[in-house]
Amino acid sequence: MTTTTKGEEEEESEQVVTPWDVSAGADGKIDYAKLVREFGCSEIDENLIERIERCTKTKAHPFLRRGLFFAHRELDEIVSAYEKGEKFYLYTGRGPSSESLHLGHLVPFQFTKWLQDAFKVPLVIQLTDDEKFLWKDLQLEDCRRLARENAKDIAACGFNPETTFIFADASYMCSSFYVNMVKIAKCVTFNQAKGIFGFTGDSNIGQIGFPPVQAAPSFPDCFPHMFGMNKKSLKCLIPCAIDQDPYFRMTRDVSHRIGGYKPALVESRFFPALKGESGKMSASDPTSAIYVTDTAKEIKNKINKHAFSGGGATIEEQRENGANLEVDVPWKWLNFFLEDDEKLKEIGEKYGSGEMLTGEIKQILVDVLTPMVEEHQKRRALVTDEVLDVYFNPTKTPKVFLDLFREYEEKEFGKWEKKKGGGDSENDDLCAALEEKMKLEGATENEEGCAIGAPKSEDWLRIRKERMQRDAPTEGSKSALKKAAKIKAAAEKKAAEKAAKAAARGEAAT
Ligand code: TYM
């Protein structure tokens, strides 16, 4: 699908942005303002960035403060909910079609890592081995192997293994995932899919049926081991480049019909190909991109020989007119990966005015990328199969529950003391309570407003209280009695507050 509407197609540029194809318009540039208009997302403004900094108490990532992540869908709502104490989960992915990632692929993963740390939220990462099998000339077995290889590069970005679940579609597909897929699929007609994704009569039916696979992880009940069985237990935020927007436009359109929240998105520009924005970074042309497996020598050669330059053709011309930063690839790449804002500004001024030459900015880029890629390679070497298994393990995660619920638990019932003499009583107790909650919420799947961290339903409180009363020790160790007294006091306090509120409401009404 082009970003032009049907009637405009002939006279307008051929800018194409789909999940499978990205190419610039006739002027060699991607028109992002046009994409925002046509896709119907919103631009990220200063105010939103400031709110993110305030609620996370973290300086915005360079990708955010430099406008590289520039568009969103309801990111403001995620931030508003977070400001009130609600949590959410992150969902991103990769289609494993090559042995290793190129630098453009690192962009969403580095940003997701920053989001995970800043907001302290769990993350799921989908590897669409099925998608690549359906679209590329690859055997499914190869795609499955590549998924694991790519996962090593993804893990090397430093995601927290306790709160990150990586899965490949062909291995993970489970009942709750399938149930979501089939519900989504029923809401989208073939005509709609053709309009969104550009399918034709030649598309194989696996391709036509694929979009629900990428849509489904936007709903937390695809991951019952992490988030329970309630489709509304958590909201979802998806970081990606804007090429993935069509999948999630479709998802958002059907969310309410299947009883879920619309996923929110935060979307980036494209990291341009080495030979210029109009070209594509492609595994079949190794000089079009730098890969995370490239050696220092390869990085230097590729940049010096192939990086598209906006500088003057001769030294004299460059001194006279300066460089065209709009098209200069070394400058654009530094905007992504040079962290120092001051230094970046100075380079832009000097190179743009002609004081700096093309060879000099290319050398700066080599000096920035070489240690970054070498560092990545060192971290990747530490990702053994055993380490990878931790990320892929779908049964590891009462820990995620515990982290999500702990704050709320403690606010409501006071801090739990660990049982002496082994056993993780805190974890066990909470998990049992959560299982009950899951059972309960399975019955009220479409209930609004039960995102984790937000005030819970009366039922959840009731179950918890009943459990505590039932289990409260009447005799025993000092600490057990202390704990019981604490629980009782907390319950009484809460009941008194509730009664006072009800009385106040009654007075206000009369
Ligand atoms: P894939 O493998 O094409 O790309 C993986 C992620 O990298 C982003 N990306 C880029 N970002 C900046 N500059 C570039 N030049 C560039 N090229 C790719 C993509 O937007 C993506 O975020 N179908 C997906 C896999 C997927 C997914 C998801 C992606 C499954 N679920 C949820 C994002 C969110 C794919 O093939 O991505």
CSV table of N, CA and C in Angstrom, one decimal, residues 233-344:
chain,number,residue,atom,x,y,z
A,233,SER,N,-6.4,-6.7,32.2
A,233,SER,CA,-5.6,-6.5,33.4
A,233,SER,C,-4.6,-5.5,33.3
A,234,LEU,N,-4.1,-5.2,32.1
A,234,LEU,CA,-3.1,-4.2,31.9
A,234,LEU,C,-3.2,-3.6,30.5
A,235,LYS,N,-2.8,-2.3,30.4
A,235,LYS,CA,-2.8,-1.7,29.1
A,235,LYS,C,-1.4,-2.0,28.4
A,236,CYS,N,-1.4,-1.9,27.1
A,236,CYS,CA,-0.2,-2.3,26.3
A,236,CYS,C,0.4,-1.1,25.6
A,237,LEU,N,1.7,-0.9,25.6
A,237,LEU,CA,2.4,0.1,24.9
A,237,LEU,C,3.3,-0.5,23.9
A,238,ILE,N,3.3,-0.2,22.6
A,238,ILE,CA,4.1,-0.8,21.6
A,238,ILE,C,5.1,0.2,21.0
A,239,PRO,N,6.4,0.0,21.3
A,239,PRO,CA,7.4,0.8,20.6
A,239,PRO,C,7.8,0.1,19.3
A,240,CYS,N,7.9,0.8,18.2
A,240,CYS,CA,8.3,0.3,16.9
A,240,CYS,C,8.5,1.4,15.9
A,241,ALA,N,9.0,1.1,14.7
A,241,ALA,CA,9.1,2.2,13.7
A,241,ALA,C,7.7,2.3,13.1
A,242,ILE,N,7.5,3.3,12.3
A,242,ILE,CA,6.1,3.6,11.9
A,242,ILE,C,5.7,2.6,10.8
A,243,ASP,N,6.6,1.8,10.3
A,243,ASP,CA,6.2,0.8,9.2
A,243,ASP,C,5.2,-0.2,9.8
A,244,GLN,N,5.3,-0.4,11.2
A,244,GLN,CA,4.4,-1.4,11.8
A,244,GLN,C,3.0,-0.9,12.1
A,245,ASP,N,2.8,0.4,11.9
A,245,ASP,CA,1.5,1.0,12.3
A,245,ASP,C,0.3,0.3,11.7
A,246,PRO,N,0.3,-0.2,10.4
A,246,PRO,CA,-0.9,-0.8,9.9
A,246,PRO,C,-1.4,-2.0,10.7
A,247,TYR,N,-0.5,-2.8,11.3
A,247,TYR,CA,-0.9,-3.9,12.1
A,247,TYR,C,-1.8,-3.4,13.3
A,248,PHE,N,-1.3,-2.3,13.9
A,248,PHE,CA,-1.9,-1.9,15.1
A,248,PHE,C,-3.1,-0.9,14.9
A,249,ARG,N,-3.1,-0.3,13.7
A,249,ARG,CA,-4.3,0.4,13.4
A,249,ARG,C,-5.5,-0.6,13.3
A,250,MET,N,-5.2,-1.8,12.7
A,250,MET,CA,-6.2,-2.8,12.6
A,250,MET,C,-6.6,-3.3,14.0
A,251,THR,N,-5.5,-3.5,14.8
A,251,THR,CA,-5.8,-4.0,16.2
A,251,THR,C,-6.7,-3.1,17.0
A,252,ARG,N,-6.3,-1.8,16.9
A,252,ARG,CA,-7.1,-0.8,17.7
A,252,ARG,C,-8.5,-0.7,17.2
A,253,ASP,N,-8.7,-0.9,15.9
A,253,ASP,CA,-10.1,-0.9,15.4
A,253,ASP,C,-11.0,-2.0,16.0
A,254,VAL,N,-10.3,-3.1,16.3
A,254,VAL,CA,-11.2,-4.3,16.7
A,254,VAL,C,-11.1,-4.5,18.3
A,255,SER,N,-10.3,-3.7,18.9
A,255,SER,CA,-10.0,-4.0,20.4
A,255,SER,C,-11.3,-4.0,21.2
A,256,HIS,N,-12.2,-3.0,21.0
A,256,HIS,CA,-13.4,-2.9,21.9
A,256,HIS,C,-14.3,-4.1,21.6
A,257,ARG,N,-14.3,-4.5,20.3
A,257,ARG,CA,-15.2,-5.6,19.9
A,257,ARG,C,-14.8,-7.0,20.6
A,258,ILE,N,-13.5,-7.1,20.9
A,258,ILE,CA,-13.2,-8.4,21.6
A,258,ILE,C,-13.0,-8.2,23.1
A,259,GLY,N,-13.4,-7.0,23.6
A,259,GLY,CA,-13.3,-6.7,25.0
A,259,GLY,C,-12.0,-6.3,25.6
A,260,GLY,N,-11.1,-5.7,24.8
A,260,GLY,CA,-9.8,-5.3,25.3
A,260,GLY,C,-9.6,-3.8,25.2
A,261,TYR,N,-8.5,-3.4,25.8
A,261,TYR,CA,-8.1,-2.0,25.6
A,261,TYR,C,-7.4,-1.8,24.2
A,262,LYS,N,-7.5,-0.6,23.7
A,262,LYS,CA,-6.7,-0.4,22.5
A,262,LYS,C,-5.2,-0.3,22.8
A,263,PRO,N,-4.3,-1.0,22.1
A,263,PRO,CA,-2.9,-0.8,22.5
A,263,PRO,C,-2.5,0.6,22.1
A,264,ALA,N,-1.6,1.2,22.9
A,264,ALA,CA,-1.0,2.5,22.6
A,264,ALA,C,0.3,2.3,21.8
A,265,LEU,N,0.7,3.3,21.1
A,265,LEU,CA,2.0,3.1,20.3
A,265,LEU,C,2.9,4.3,20.4
A,266,VAL,N,4.2,4.0,20.3
A,266,VAL,CA,5.2,5.1,20.2
A,266,VAL,C,6.1,4.7,19.0
A,267,GLU,N,6.1,5.6,18.0
A,267,GLU,CA,6.6,5.2,16.7
A,267,GLU,C,7.8,6.1,16.3
A,268,SER,N,8.8,5.4,15.7
A,268,SER,CA,10.0,6.1,15.3
A,268,SER,C,10.1,6.4,13.8
A,269,ARG,N,10.9,7.3,13.4
A,269,ARG,CA,11.4,7.5,12.0
A,269,ARG,C,12.3,6.3,11.7
A,270,PHE,N,12.6,6.2,10.4
A,270,PHE,CA,13.5,5.1,10.0
A,270,PHE,C,15.0,5.6,10.1
A,271,PHE,N,15.8,4.7,10.6
A,271,PHE,CA,17.2,4.9,10.6
A,271,PHE,C,17.6,4.7,9.1
A,272,PRO,N,18.2,5.7,8.4
A,272,PRO,CA,18.3,5.6,7.0
A,272,PRO,C,19.3,4.6,6.5
A,273,ALA,N,19.2,4.1,5.3
A,273,ALA,CA,20.2,3.1,4.8
A,273,ALA,C,21.5,3.9,4.5
A,274,LEU,N,22.6,3.2,4.5
A,274,LEU,CA,23.9,3.8,4.4
A,274,LEU,C,24.0,4.6,3.1
A,275,LYS,N,23.3,4.1,2.0
A,275,LYS,CA,23.5,4.8,0.7
A,275,LYS,C,22.4,5.9,0.6
A,276,GLY,N,21.7,6.2,1.6
A,276,GLY,CA,20.8,7.3,1.5
A,276,GLY,C,19.3,6.9,1.8
A,277,GLU,N,18.5,7.9,2.2
A,277,GLU,CA,17.2,7.6,2.7
A,277,GLU,C,16.3,6.9,1.6
A,278,SER,N,16.6,7.1,0.3
A,278,SER,CA,15.8,6.5,-0.7
A,278,SER,C,16.0,5.0,-0.8
A,279,GLY,N,17.2,4.6,-0.4
A,279,GLY,CA,17.5,3.1,-0.5
A,279,GLY,C,17.0,2.3,0.7
A,280,LYS,N,17.2,1.0,0.6
A,280,LYS,CA,16.7,0.2,1.7
A,280,LYS,C,17.9,-0.6,2.3
A,281,MET,N,17.8,-0.7,3.6
A,281,MET,CA,18.9,-1.6,4.2
A,281,MET,C,18.5,-3.0,4.0
A,282,SER,N,19.3,-3.7,3.3
A,282,SER,CA,18.9,-5.1,2.9
A,282,SER,C,20.0,-6.1,3.2
A,283,ALA,N,19.6,-7.3,3.6
A,283,ALA,CA,20.5,-8.3,3.9
A,283,ALA,C,21.2,-8.8,2.7
A,284,SER,N,20.5,-8.6,1.5
A,284,SER,CA,21.2,-9.1,0.3
A,284,SER,C,22.2,-8.1,-0.2
A,285,ASP,N,22.2,-6.9,0.3
A,285,ASP,CA,23.3,-6.0,-0.1
A,285,ASP,C,24.0,-5.5,1.2
A,286,PRO,N,25.1,-6.2,1.5
A,286,PRO,CA,25.8,-5.9,2.8
A,286,PRO,C,26.3,-4.5,2.9
A,287,THR,N,26.5,-3.8,1.7
A,287,THR,CA,27.0,-2.4,1.8
A,287,THR,C,25.9,-1.4,2.0
A,288,SER,N,24.7,-1.9,2.2
A,288,SER,CA,23.5,-1.0,2.4
A,288,SER,C,23.4,-0.7,3.9
A,289,ALA,N,24.0,-1.5,4.7
A,289,ALA,CA,23.8,-1.4,6.2
A,289,ALA,C,25.0,-1.8,7.0
A,290,ILE,N,25.0,-1.4,8.2
A,290,ILE,CA,26.0,-2.0,9.1
A,290,ILE,C,25.3,-2.9,10.1
A,291,TYR,N,25.9,-4.1,10.2
A,291,TYR,CA,25.3,-5.2,11.0
A,291,TYR,C,26.0,-5.2,12.4
A,292,VAL,N,25.3,-5.8,13.3
A,292,VAL,CA,25.9,-5.8,14.7
A,292,VAL,C,27.0,-6.8,14.7
A,293,THR,N,27.2,-7.6,13.6
A,293,THR,CA,28.3,-8.6,13.6
A,293,THR,C,29.5,-8.0,12.9
A,294,ASP,N,29.4,-6.8,12.3
A,294,ASP,CA,30.5,-6.2,11.5
A,294,ASP,C,31.8,-6.0,12.4
A,295,THR,N,32.9,-6.2,11.7
A,295,THR,CA,34.2,-5.9,12.4
A,295,THR,C,34.5,-4.4,12.3
A,296,ALA,N,35.5,-3.9,13.1
A,296,ALA,CA,35.9,-2.5,13.1
A,296,ALA,C,36.3,-2.1,11.7
A,297,LYS,N,37.0,-3.0,11.0
A,297,LYS,CA,37.5,-2.7,9.7
A,297,LYS,C,36.3,-2.6,8.7
A,298,GLU,N,35.3,-3.5,8.8
A,298,GLU,CA,34.2,-3.4,7.9
A,298,GLU,C,33.4,-2.1,8.2
A,299,ILE,N,33.3,-1.7,9.4
A,299,ILE,CA,32.5,-0.5,9.8
A,299,ILE,C,33.2,0.7,9.1
A,300,LYS,N,34.5,0.8,9.3
A,300,LYS,CA,35.3,1.9,8.7
A,300,LYS,C,35.1,1.9,7.2
A,301,ASN,N,35.3,0.8,6.5
A,301,ASN,CA,35.3,0.7,5.1
A,301,ASN,C,33.9,1.1,4.6
A,302,LYS,N,32.9,0.5,5.2
A,302,LYS,CA,31.5,0.8,4.7
A,302,LYS,C,31.2,2.3,4.8
A,303,ILE,N,31.6,2.9,5.9
A,303,ILE,CA,31.2,4.3,6.1
A,303,ILE,C,32.0,5.2,5.1
A,304,ASN,N,33.3,4.9,5.0
A,304,ASN,CA,34.1,5.7,4.1
A,304,ASN,C,33.7,5.5,2.6
A,305,LYS,N,33.4,4.3,2.2
A,305,LYS,CA,33.1,4.1,0.8
A,305,LYS,C,31.6,4.3,0.4
A,306,HIS,N,30.7,4.0,1.4
A,306,HIS,CA,29.3,3.9,0.9
A,306,HIS,C,28.4,4.9,1.6
A,307,ALA,N,28.8,5.6,2.7
A,307,ALA,CA,27.8,6.5,3.3
A,307,ALA,C,27.5,7.6,2.4
A,308,PHE,N,26.2,7.8,2.2
A,308,PHE,CA,25.8,8.9,1.3
A,308,PHE,C,26.1,10.3,1.9
A,309,SER,N,26.8,11.1,1.2
A,309,SER,CA,27.3,12.4,1.8
A,309,SER,C,26.5,13.6,1.2
A,310,GLY,N,26.1,14.5,2.1
A,310,GLY,CA,25.5,15.7,1.7
A,310,GLY,C,26.6,16.8,1.6
A,311,GLY,N,27.8,16.5,1.7
A,311,GLY,CA,28.9,17.5,1.7
A,311,GLY,C,29.2,17.9,0.3
A,312,GLY,N,30.0,19.0,0.1
A,312,GLY,CA,30.4,19.4,-1.2
A,312,GLY,C,31.2,18.4,-2.0
A,313,ALA,N,31.2,18.5,-3.3
A,313,ALA,CA,31.9,17.5,-4.1
A,313,ALA,C,33.4,17.6,-4.0
A,314,THR,N,33.9,18.9,-3.7
A,314,THR,CA,35.3,19.1,-3.5
A,314,THR,C,35.5,19.8,-2.2
A,315,ILE,N,36.7,19.8,-1.7
A,315,ILE,CA,37.0,20.5,-0.5
A,315,ILE,C,36.6,22.0,-0.6
A,316,GLU,N,36.9,22.6,-1.7
A,316,GLU,CA,36.5,24.0,-1.9
A,316,GLU,C,35.0,24.2,-1.8
A,317,GLU,N,34.3,23.3,-2.5
A,317,GLU,CA,32.8,23.5,-2.5
A,317,GLU,C,32.3,23.3,-1.1
A,318,GLN,N,32.8,22.4,-0.4
A,318,GLN,CA,32.4,22.1,1.0
A,318,GLN,C,32.7,23.4,1.9
A,319,ARG,N,33.9,23.9,1.7
A,319,ARG,CA,34.2,25.1,2.5
A,319,ARG,C,33.3,26.3,2.1
A,320,GLU,N,33.0,26.4,0.9
A,320,GLU,CA,32.2,27.5,0.4
A,320,GLU,C,30.7,27.4,0.8
A,321,ASN,N,30.1,26.2,0.6
A,321,ASN,CA,28.6,26.1,0.8
A,321,ASN,C,28.2,25.3,2.0
A,322,GLY,N,29.1,24.5,2.6
A,322,GLY,CA,28.8,23.6,3.7
A,322,GLY,C,28.0,22.4,3.2
A,323,ALA,N,27.6,21.5,4.1
A,323,ALA,CA,26.9,20.3,3.7
A,323,ALA,C,25.4,20.4,3.8
A,324,ASN,N,24.7,19.6,3.0
A,324,ASN,CA,23.3,19.6,3.1
A,324,ASN,C,22.9,18.5,4.2
A,325,LEU,N,22.6,18.9,5.4
A,325,LEU,CA,22.3,18.0,6.5
A,325,LEU,C,21.1,17.2,6.2
A,326,GLU,N,20.2,17.7,5.4
A,326,GLU,CA,18.9,17.0,5.2
A,326,GLU,C,19.1,15.6,4.6
A,327,VAL,N,20.2,15.5,3.8
A,327,VAL,CA,20.4,14.2,3.1
A,327,VAL,C,21.7,13.4,3.6
A,328,ASP,N,22.5,14.1,4.4
A,328,ASP,CA,23.8,13.5,4.8
A,328,ASP,C,23.6,12.3,5.8
A,329,VAL,N,24.1,11.1,5.3
A,329,VAL,CA,23.8,10.0,6.2
A,329,VAL,C,24.7,10.0,7.5
A,330,PRO,N,26.0,10.3,7.4
A,330,PRO,CA,26.8,10.3,8.7
A,330,PRO,C,26.1,11.3,9.7
A,331,TRP,N,25.7,12.4,9.2
A,331,TRP,CA,25.0,13.3,10.2
A,331,TRP,C,23.7,12.7,10.8
A,332,LYS,N,22.9,12.1,9.9
A,332,LYS,CA,21.7,11.4,10.4
A,332,LYS,C,22.0,10.3,11.4
A,333,TRP,N,23.0,9.5,11.0
A,333,TRP,CA,23.3,8.4,11.9
A,333,TRP,C,23.8,8.9,13.3
A,334,LEU,N,24.6,10.0,13.3
A,334,LEU,CA,25.1,10.6,14.5
A,334,LEU,C,23.9,11.0,15.4
A,335,ASN,N,22.9,11.5,14.7
A,335,ASN,CA,21.7,11.9,15.5
A,335,ASN,C,21.1,10.8,16.3
A,336,PHE,N,21.2,9.6,15.8
A,336,PHE,CA,20.7,8.4,16.5
A,336,PHE,C,21.7,8.0,17.6
A,337,PHE,N,23.0,7.9,17.3
A,337,PHE,CA,23.8,7.2,18.2
A,337,PHE,C,24.9,8.0,18.9
A,338,LEU,N,25.0,9.3,18.6
A,338,LEU,CA,25.9,10.2,19.4
A,338,LEU,C,25.1,10.7,20.6
A,339,GLU,N,25.5,10.3,21.8
A,339,GLU,CA,24.7,10.7,23.0
A,339,GLU,C,24.8,12.2,23.4
A,340,ASP,N,26.0,12.7,23.2
A,340,ASP,CA,26.3,14.0,23.7
A,340,ASP,C,25.6,15.1,22.9
A,341,ASP,N,24.6,15.8,23.5
A,341,ASP,CA,23.8,16.8,22.8
A,341,ASP,C,24.7,18.0,22.3
A,342,GLU,N,25.6,18.4,23.2
A,342,GLU,CA,26.4,19.6,22.9
A,342,GLU,C,27.3,19.3,21.7
A,343,LYS,N,28.0,18.1,21.8
A,343,LYS,CA,28.9,17.8,20.7
A,343,LYS,C,28.1,17.6,19.3
A,344,LEU,N,27.0,17.1,19.4
A,344,LEU,CA,26.2,16.9,18.2
A,344,LEU,C,25.8,18.3,17.6
